[in-house]
PDB file of C-alpha atoms in Angstrom:
ATOM      1  CA  MET A   1      -1.682 -13.205   1.134  1.00 85.00           C
ATOM      2  CA  GLN A   2      -0.503  -9.957   3.095  1.00 87.00           C
ATOM      3  CA  HIS A   3       0.199 -11.181   6.270  1.00 90.00           C
ATOM      4  CA  GLN A   4       0.961  -8.505   9.131  1.00 90.00           C
ATOM      5  CA  PHE A   5       2.200  -8.872  12.640  1.00 91.00           C
ATOM      6  CA  LEU A   6       2.666  -6.129  15.792  1.00 91.00           C
ATOM      7  CA  LEU A   7       6.187  -6.012  16.743  1.00 89.00           C
ATOM      8  CA  ASN A   8       7.291  -4.293  20.182  1.00 87.00           C
ATOM      9  CA  ASN A   9      10.327  -3.046  18.827  1.00 84.00           C
ATOM     10  CA  LEU A  10      13.000  -4.366  15.635  1.00 85.00           C
ATOM     11  CA  THR A  11      14.928  -5.922  18.690  1.00 84.00           C
ATOM     12  CA  HIS A  12      14.047  -9.588  17.564  1.00 84.00           C
ATOM     13  CA  SER A  13      13.663  -8.815  13.860  1.00 86.00           C
ATOM     14  CA  ASP A  14      17.412 -10.318  12.261  1.00 87.00           C
ATOM     15  CA  GLN A  15      15.779 -13.548  14.437  1.00 87.00           C
ATOM     16  CA  LEU A  16      12.238 -13.677  12.714  1.00 88.00           C
ATOM     17  CA  GLN A  17      13.015 -13.161   9.243  1.00 89.00           C
ATOM     18  CA  ALA A  18      15.859 -16.099  10.142  1.00 89.00           C
ATOM     19  CA  GLY A  19      13.031 -17.768  11.444  1.00 89.00           C
ATOM     20  CA  LEU A  20      10.706 -17.683   8.768  1.00 88.00           C
ATOM     21  CA  MET A  21      13.252 -18.211   5.904  1.00 89.00           C
ATOM     22  CA  ALA A  22      14.263 -21.668   7.092  1.00 89.00           C
ATOM     23  CA  THR A  23      10.061 -22.082   6.835  1.00 88.00           C
ATOM     24  CA  GLY A  24      10.361 -21.552   3.019  1.00 89.00           C
ATOM     25  CA  ILE A  25       9.579 -18.109   3.164  1.00 90.00           C
ATOM     26  CA  LYS A  26      12.250 -16.464   0.889  1.00 90.00           C
ATOM     27  CA  GLU A  27      14.216 -13.381   2.462  1.00 89.00           C
ATOM     28  CA  ASN A  28      12.024 -10.747   0.262  1.00 90.00           C
ATOM     29  CA  ASP A  29       8.912 -11.884   0.862  1.00 92.00           C
ATOM     30  CA  ILE A  30      10.020 -10.726   4.484  1.00 91.00           C
ATOM     31  CA  HIS A  31       9.774  -7.043   4.985  1.00 92.00           C
ATOM     32  CA  PHE A  32       8.976  -4.517   7.868  1.00 91.00           C
ATOM     33  CA  VAL A  33       7.320  -0.978   8.571  1.00 91.00           C
ATOM     34  CA  THR A  34       8.781   1.560  11.068  1.00 90.00           C
ATOM     35  CA  GLU A  35       8.048   5.672  11.969  1.00 88.00           C
ATOM     36  CA  THR A  36      11.528   6.269  11.378  1.00 83.00           C
ATOM     37  CA  ASN A  37      14.950   4.866   9.062  1.00 80.00           C
ATOM     38  CA  GLN A  38      16.988   5.100  12.248  1.00 81.00           C
ATOM     39  CA  ASP A  39      14.926   2.000  13.516  1.00 81.00           C
ATOM     40  CA  TYR A  40      16.616  -0.277  10.895  1.00 82.00           C
ATOM     41  CA  ALA A  41      20.057   0.603  12.637  1.00 79.00           C
ATOM     42  CA  GLY A  42      22.585  -2.305  13.515  1.00 81.00           C
ATOM     43  CA  HIS A  43      19.695  -4.856  11.789  1.00 84.00           C
ATOM     44  CA  LYS A  44      20.126  -6.817   7.839  1.00 85.00           C
ATOM     45  CA  VAL A  45      15.626  -6.797   7.636  1.00 87.00           C
ATOM     46  CA  HIS A  46      14.182  -5.752   4.888  1.00 87.00           C
ATOM     47  CA  GLU A  47      12.769  -1.580   4.907  1.00 89.00           C
ATOM     48  CA  ALA A  48       9.221  -1.856   3.067  1.00 90.00           C
ATOM     49  CA  SER A  49       9.123  -0.172   0.171  1.00 90.00           C
ATOM     50  CA  ILE A  50       7.824   2.881  -0.296  1.00 91.00           C
ATOM     51  CA  PHE A  51       4.470   1.188  -2.428  1.00 92.00           C
ATOM     52  CA  GLU A  52       4.280  -0.812   0.599  1.00 90.00           C
ATOM     53  CA  GLU A  53       4.311   2.676   2.989  1.00 91.00           C
ATOM     54  CA  ARG A  54       2.765   4.664   1.317  1.00 92.00           C
ATOM     55  CA  ASP A  55      -1.205   5.018  -0.432  1.00 91.00           C
ATOM     56  CA  ILE A  56       0.943   5.632  -4.037  1.00 94.00           C
ATOM     57  CA  ILE A  57      -1.152   2.659  -5.828  1.00 92.00           C
ATOM     58  CA  HIS A  58      -4.218   2.676  -4.123  1.00 92.00           C
ATOM     59  CA  SER A  59      -4.924   6.678  -4.437  1.00 93.00           C
ATOM     60  CA  ALA A  60      -3.499   6.807  -8.051  1.00 95.00           C
ATOM     61  CA  VAL A  61      -5.959   4.025  -9.393  1.00 94.00           C
ATOM     62  CA  ARG A  62      -8.801   5.723  -7.010  1.00 94.00           C
ATOM     63  CA  PHE A  63      -8.057   8.603  -8.848  1.00 96.00           C
ATOM     64  CA  GLY A  64      -7.150   7.825 -12.097  1.00 97.00           C
ATOM     65  CA  LEU A  65     -11.686   6.034 -11.649  1.00 96.00           C
ATOM     66  CA  VAL A  66     -12.513   9.285 -10.811  1.00 96.00           C
ATOM     67  CA  GLY A  67     -10.499  10.861 -14.011  1.00 97.00           C
ATOM     68  CA  LEU A  68     -12.350   7.971 -16.316  1.00 97.00           C
ATOM     69  CA  SER A  69     -15.070   9.234 -15.271  1.00 97.00           C
ATOM     70  CA  LEU A  70     -15.227  12.844 -15.586  1.00 97.00           C
ATOM     71  CA  GLY A  71     -13.800  11.506 -18.840  1.00 96.00           C
ATOM     72  CA  ILE A  72     -16.403  10.147 -20.181  1.00 96.00           C
ATOM     73  CA  VAL A  73     -19.638  12.760 -18.564  1.00 96.00           C
ATOM     74  CA  THR A  74     -16.895  15.575 -20.997  1.00 93.00           C
ATOM     75  CA  SER A  75     -16.435  13.476 -23.464  1.00 91.00           C
ATOM     76  CA  VAL A  76     -20.684  12.955 -23.767  1.00 91.00           C
ATOM     77  CA  ILE A  77     -21.264  16.110 -23.430  1.00 90.00           C
ATOM     78  CA  LEU A  78     -18.666  17.317 -25.866  1.00 88.00           C
ATOM     79  CA  PHE A  79     -19.309  14.831 -28.428  1.00 87.00           C
ATOM     80  CA  VAL A  80     -23.397  15.892 -28.289  1.00 87.00           C
ATOM     81  CA  LEU A  81     -22.474  19.515 -28.143  1.00 86.00           C
ATOM     82  CA  GLN A  82     -20.466  19.823 -30.423  1.00 82.00           C
ATOM     83  CA  PRO A  83     -19.291  23.446 -29.349  1.00 82.00           C
ATOM     84  CA  TRP A  84     -18.268  26.257 -31.216  1.00 82.00           C
ATOM     85  CA  GLY A  85     -18.661  23.785 -34.223  1.00 80.00           C
ATOM     86  CA  TRP A  86     -16.127  21.394 -33.372  1.00 79.00           C
ATOM     87  CA  GLN A  87     -15.843  18.440 -34.709  1.00 84.00           C
ATOM     88  CA  PHE A  88     -16.071  15.787 -31.810  1.00 84.00           C
ATOM     89  CA  GLY A  89     -15.084  12.346 -33.025  1.00 85.00           C
ATOM     90  CA  THR A  90     -14.248   9.551 -31.045  1.00 88.00           C
ATOM     91  CA  VAL A  91     -10.071  10.169 -31.650  1.00 91.00           C
ATOM     92  CA  ASN A  92     -10.799  13.286 -29.361  1.00 88.00           C
ATOM     93  CA  ALA A  93     -13.030  11.448 -27.250  1.00 90.00           C
ATOM     94  CA  LEU A  94     -10.173   9.044 -26.889  1.00 93.00           C
ATOM     95  CA  PHE A  95      -7.610  11.238 -26.253  1.00 93.00           C
ATOM     96  CA  MET A  96     -10.261  13.360 -23.676  1.00 93.00           C
ATOM     97  CA  LEU A  97     -10.131  10.113 -21.634  1.00 95.00           C
ATOM     98  CA  ALA A  98      -6.478   9.549 -21.181  1.00 96.00           C
ATOM     99  CA  LEU A  99      -5.883  12.815 -20.428  1.00 96.00           C
ATOM    100  CA  CYS A 100      -8.592  12.595 -17.644  1.00 97.00           C
ATOM    101  CA  THR A 101      -7.360   9.598 -16.541  1.00 97.00           C
ATOM    102  CA  GLY A 102      -3.951  10.676 -16.615  1.00 97.00           C
ATOM    103  CA  PHE A 103      -3.959  13.858 -15.098  1.00 98.00           C
ATOM    104  CA  GLY A 104      -6.799  11.675 -12.069  1.00 97.00           C
ATOM    105  CA  GLY A 105      -3.977   8.857 -11.164  1.00 97.00           C
ATOM    106  CA  TRP A 106      -1.208  11.534 -11.150  1.00 98.00           C
ATOM    107  CA  ILE A 107      -2.628  13.872  -8.484  1.00 97.00           C
ATOM    108  CA  GLY A 108      -3.361  10.801  -6.516  1.00 96.00           C
ATOM    109  CA  GLY A 109      -0.034   9.735  -7.191  1.00 95.00           C
ATOM    110  CA  LEU A 110       0.464  12.869  -5.961  1.00 96.00           C
ATOM    111  CA  SER A 111      -1.833  12.611  -2.870  1.00 94.00           C
ATOM    112  CA  GLY A 112      -1.040   9.323  -1.859  1.00 93.00           C
ATOM    113  CA  ILE A 113       3.350   9.371  -1.324  1.00 94.00           C
ATOM    114  CA  SER A 114       2.138  11.911   1.346  1.00 93.00           C
ATOM    115  CA  HIS A 115      -0.165   9.422   3.457  1.00 90.00           C
ATOM    116  CA  ARG A 116       0.153   6.108   4.876  1.00 89.00           C
ATOM    117  CA  ASN A 117      -0.951   2.464   2.745  1.00 89.00           C
ATOM    118  CA  TYR A 118      -4.314   2.149   3.554  1.00 87.00           C
ATOM    119  CA  ARG A 119      -4.050  -0.901   5.016  1.00 87.00           C
ATOM    120  CA  LEU A 120      -1.992  -0.048   7.670  1.00 88.00           C
ATOM    121  CA  SER A 121      -2.718   3.714   8.375  1.00 87.00           C
ATOM    122  CA  LYS A 122      -5.067   1.919  11.169  1.00 87.00           C
ATOM    123  CA  TYR A 123      -2.302   0.993  13.270  1.00 90.00           C
ATOM    124  CA  GLU A 124      -0.390   4.263  12.693  1.00 89.00           C
ATOM    125  CA  ASN A 125      -0.643   5.030  16.762  1.00 90.00           C
ATOM    126  CA  GLU A 126       1.443   1.711  17.466  1.00 91.00           C
ATOM    127  CA  LEU A 127       4.241   3.093  14.650  1.00 90.00           C
ATOM    128  CA  LYS A 128       4.407   6.057  16.496  1.00 90.00           C
ATOM    129  CA  ASN A 129       4.996   5.032  19.504  1.00 90.00           C
ATOM    130  CA  GLY A 130       8.124   2.591  18.280  1.00 88.00           C
ATOM    131  CA  LYS A 131       6.220  -0.467  17.473  1.00 90.00           C
ATOM    132  CA  ALA A 132       6.866  -1.866  14.289  1.00 90.00           C
ATOM    133  CA  ILE A 133       5.129  -3.698  11.476  1.00 91.00           C
ATOM    134  CA  MET A 134       6.628  -6.849   9.517  1.00 90.00           C
ATOM    135  CA  LEU A 135       4.660  -7.842   6.567  1.00 92.00           C
ATOM    136  CA  VAL A 136       4.937 -11.407   5.144  1.00 91.00           C
ATOM    137  CA  TYR A 137       4.272 -12.151   1.745  1.00 92.00           C
ATOM    138  CA  THR A 138       3.277 -16.383   1.778  1.00 89.00           C
ATOM    139  CA  ASP A 139       0.085 -19.024   1.422  1.00 88.00           C
ATOM    140  CA  ASP A 140      -1.275 -20.059   4.326  1.00 82.00           C
ATOM    141  CA  GLU A 141       0.200 -23.093   4.875  1.00 84.00           C
ATOM    142  CA  HIS A 142       3.277 -21.053   5.225  1.00 85.00           C
ATOM    143  CA  ALA A 143       1.237 -18.127   7.334  1.00 85.00           C
ATOM    144  CA  GLU A 144       0.331 -20.495   9.929  1.00 86.00           C
ATOM    145  CA  LYS A 145       4.134 -21.286  10.833  1.00 87.00           C
ATOM    146  CA  ALA A 146       4.958 -17.933  10.512  1.00 88.00           C
ATOM    147  CA  ARG A 147       2.196 -16.993  13.207  1.00 88.00           C
ATOM    148  CA  GLN A 148       3.679 -19.929  15.312  1.00 88.00           C
ATOM    149  CA  ILE A 149       7.463 -18.994  14.653  1.00 89.00           C
ATOM    150  CA  VAL A 150       6.879 -14.817  15.909  1.00 87.00           C
ATOM    151  CA  GLN A 151       5.302 -16.091  18.843  1.00 87.00           C
ATOM    152  CA  GLN A 152       8.027 -18.236  20.059  1.00 87.00           C
ATOM    153  CA  THR A 153      10.398 -15.391  19.173  1.00 86.00           C
ATOM    154  CA  ASP A 154       8.824 -11.796  20.691  1.00 81.00           C
ATOM    155  CA  THR A 155       6.378 -12.921  23.101  1.00 80.00           C
ATOM    156  CA  TYR A 156       4.475  -9.688  22.639  1.00 85.00           C
ATOM    157  CA  SER A 157       4.130  -9.524  19.272  1.00 87.00           C
ATOM    158  CA  ARG A 158       0.577  -9.964  17.914  1.00 88.00           C
ATOM    159  CA  TYR A 159      -0.820 -11.297  14.920  1.00 89.00           C
ATOM    160  CA  LEU A 160      -2.805  -8.624  12.692  1.00 89.00           C
ATOM    161  CA  GLY A 161      -4.361 -10.856  10.142  1.00 85.00           C
ATOM    162  CA  LYS A 162      -4.020 -11.597   6.335  1.00 83.00           C
ATOM    163  CA  ASP A 163      -4.594  -9.129   3.122  1.00 81.00           C
ATOM    164  CA  THR A 164      -4.785  -9.435   0.022  1.00 75.00           C
ATOM    165  CA  THR A 165      -1.821  -7.569  -2.407  1.00 75.00           C
ATOM    166  CA  PHE A 166      -4.427  -6.891  -4.493  1.00 74.00           C
ATOM    167  CA  ASP A 167      -5.444  -2.185  -3.829  1.00 73.00           C
ATOM    168  CA  ASN A 168      -8.807  -2.378  -3.843  1.00 71.00           C
ATOM    169  CA  PRO A 169      -9.614   0.671  -5.211  1.00 74.00           C
ATOM    170  CA  LEU A 170     -13.164   0.729  -3.595  1.00 72.00           C
ATOM    171  CA  LYS A 171     -11.975   0.004  -0.128  1.00 73.00           C
ATOM    172  CA  ASN A 172     -11.593   3.089   1.582  1.00 70.00           C
ATOM    173  CA  GLN A 173      -9.489   3.555   5.283  1.00 64.00           C
ATOM    174  CA  LYS A 174      -9.101   6.177   6.769  1.00 60.00           C
ATOM    175  CA  LEU A 175      -5.321   8.081   5.663  1.00 56.00           C
ATOM    176  CA  GLU A 176      -3.187   9.135   8.058  1.00 55.00           C
ATOM    177  CA  GLU A 177      -1.210  11.555   6.583  1.00 58.00           C
ATOM    178  CA  LEU A 178       3.058  11.830   7.441  1.00 59.00           C
ATOM    179  CA  GLU A 179       4.457  13.565   9.217  1.00 60.00           C
ATOM    180  CA  ASP A 180       8.381  14.295   8.950  1.00 52.00           C
TER     181      ASP A 180
END
């Protein structure tokens, strides 16, 4: 599970990471998201990957499903009508499905790279105001310890909740476009 914490800034991030690692959470399972890369200066913490920060995978899967649907409709129409004397068979239909699905996924990935991850987009205003989000990937047992450590270390922090690590293409959130 992905557990999310809103931090006032990265001031206590090194202490938080050390405390969480002492409970058995691996260093690679603790990531931080901020608005700018300059916020990480002087801290030895892991920045969230582009897949955690941007909506690449979620959008690619969504658009891929749309492409698959359009590919099915197109294949059925071409198979039934056989336009211009074409011999539209199974291999052609599979190629059309793969082509439409791939194109949809590609368009979705291009769209997703310019938007905040759907799990984090609702906290866009906080990030723009200089706050940080800490993502901790752990089970519920370690998560309770993590909540206690975060609350003790940074009293201004807030537990935002937990989410699955599975990117649900049917889950819809308002996506925030990122500014350069």
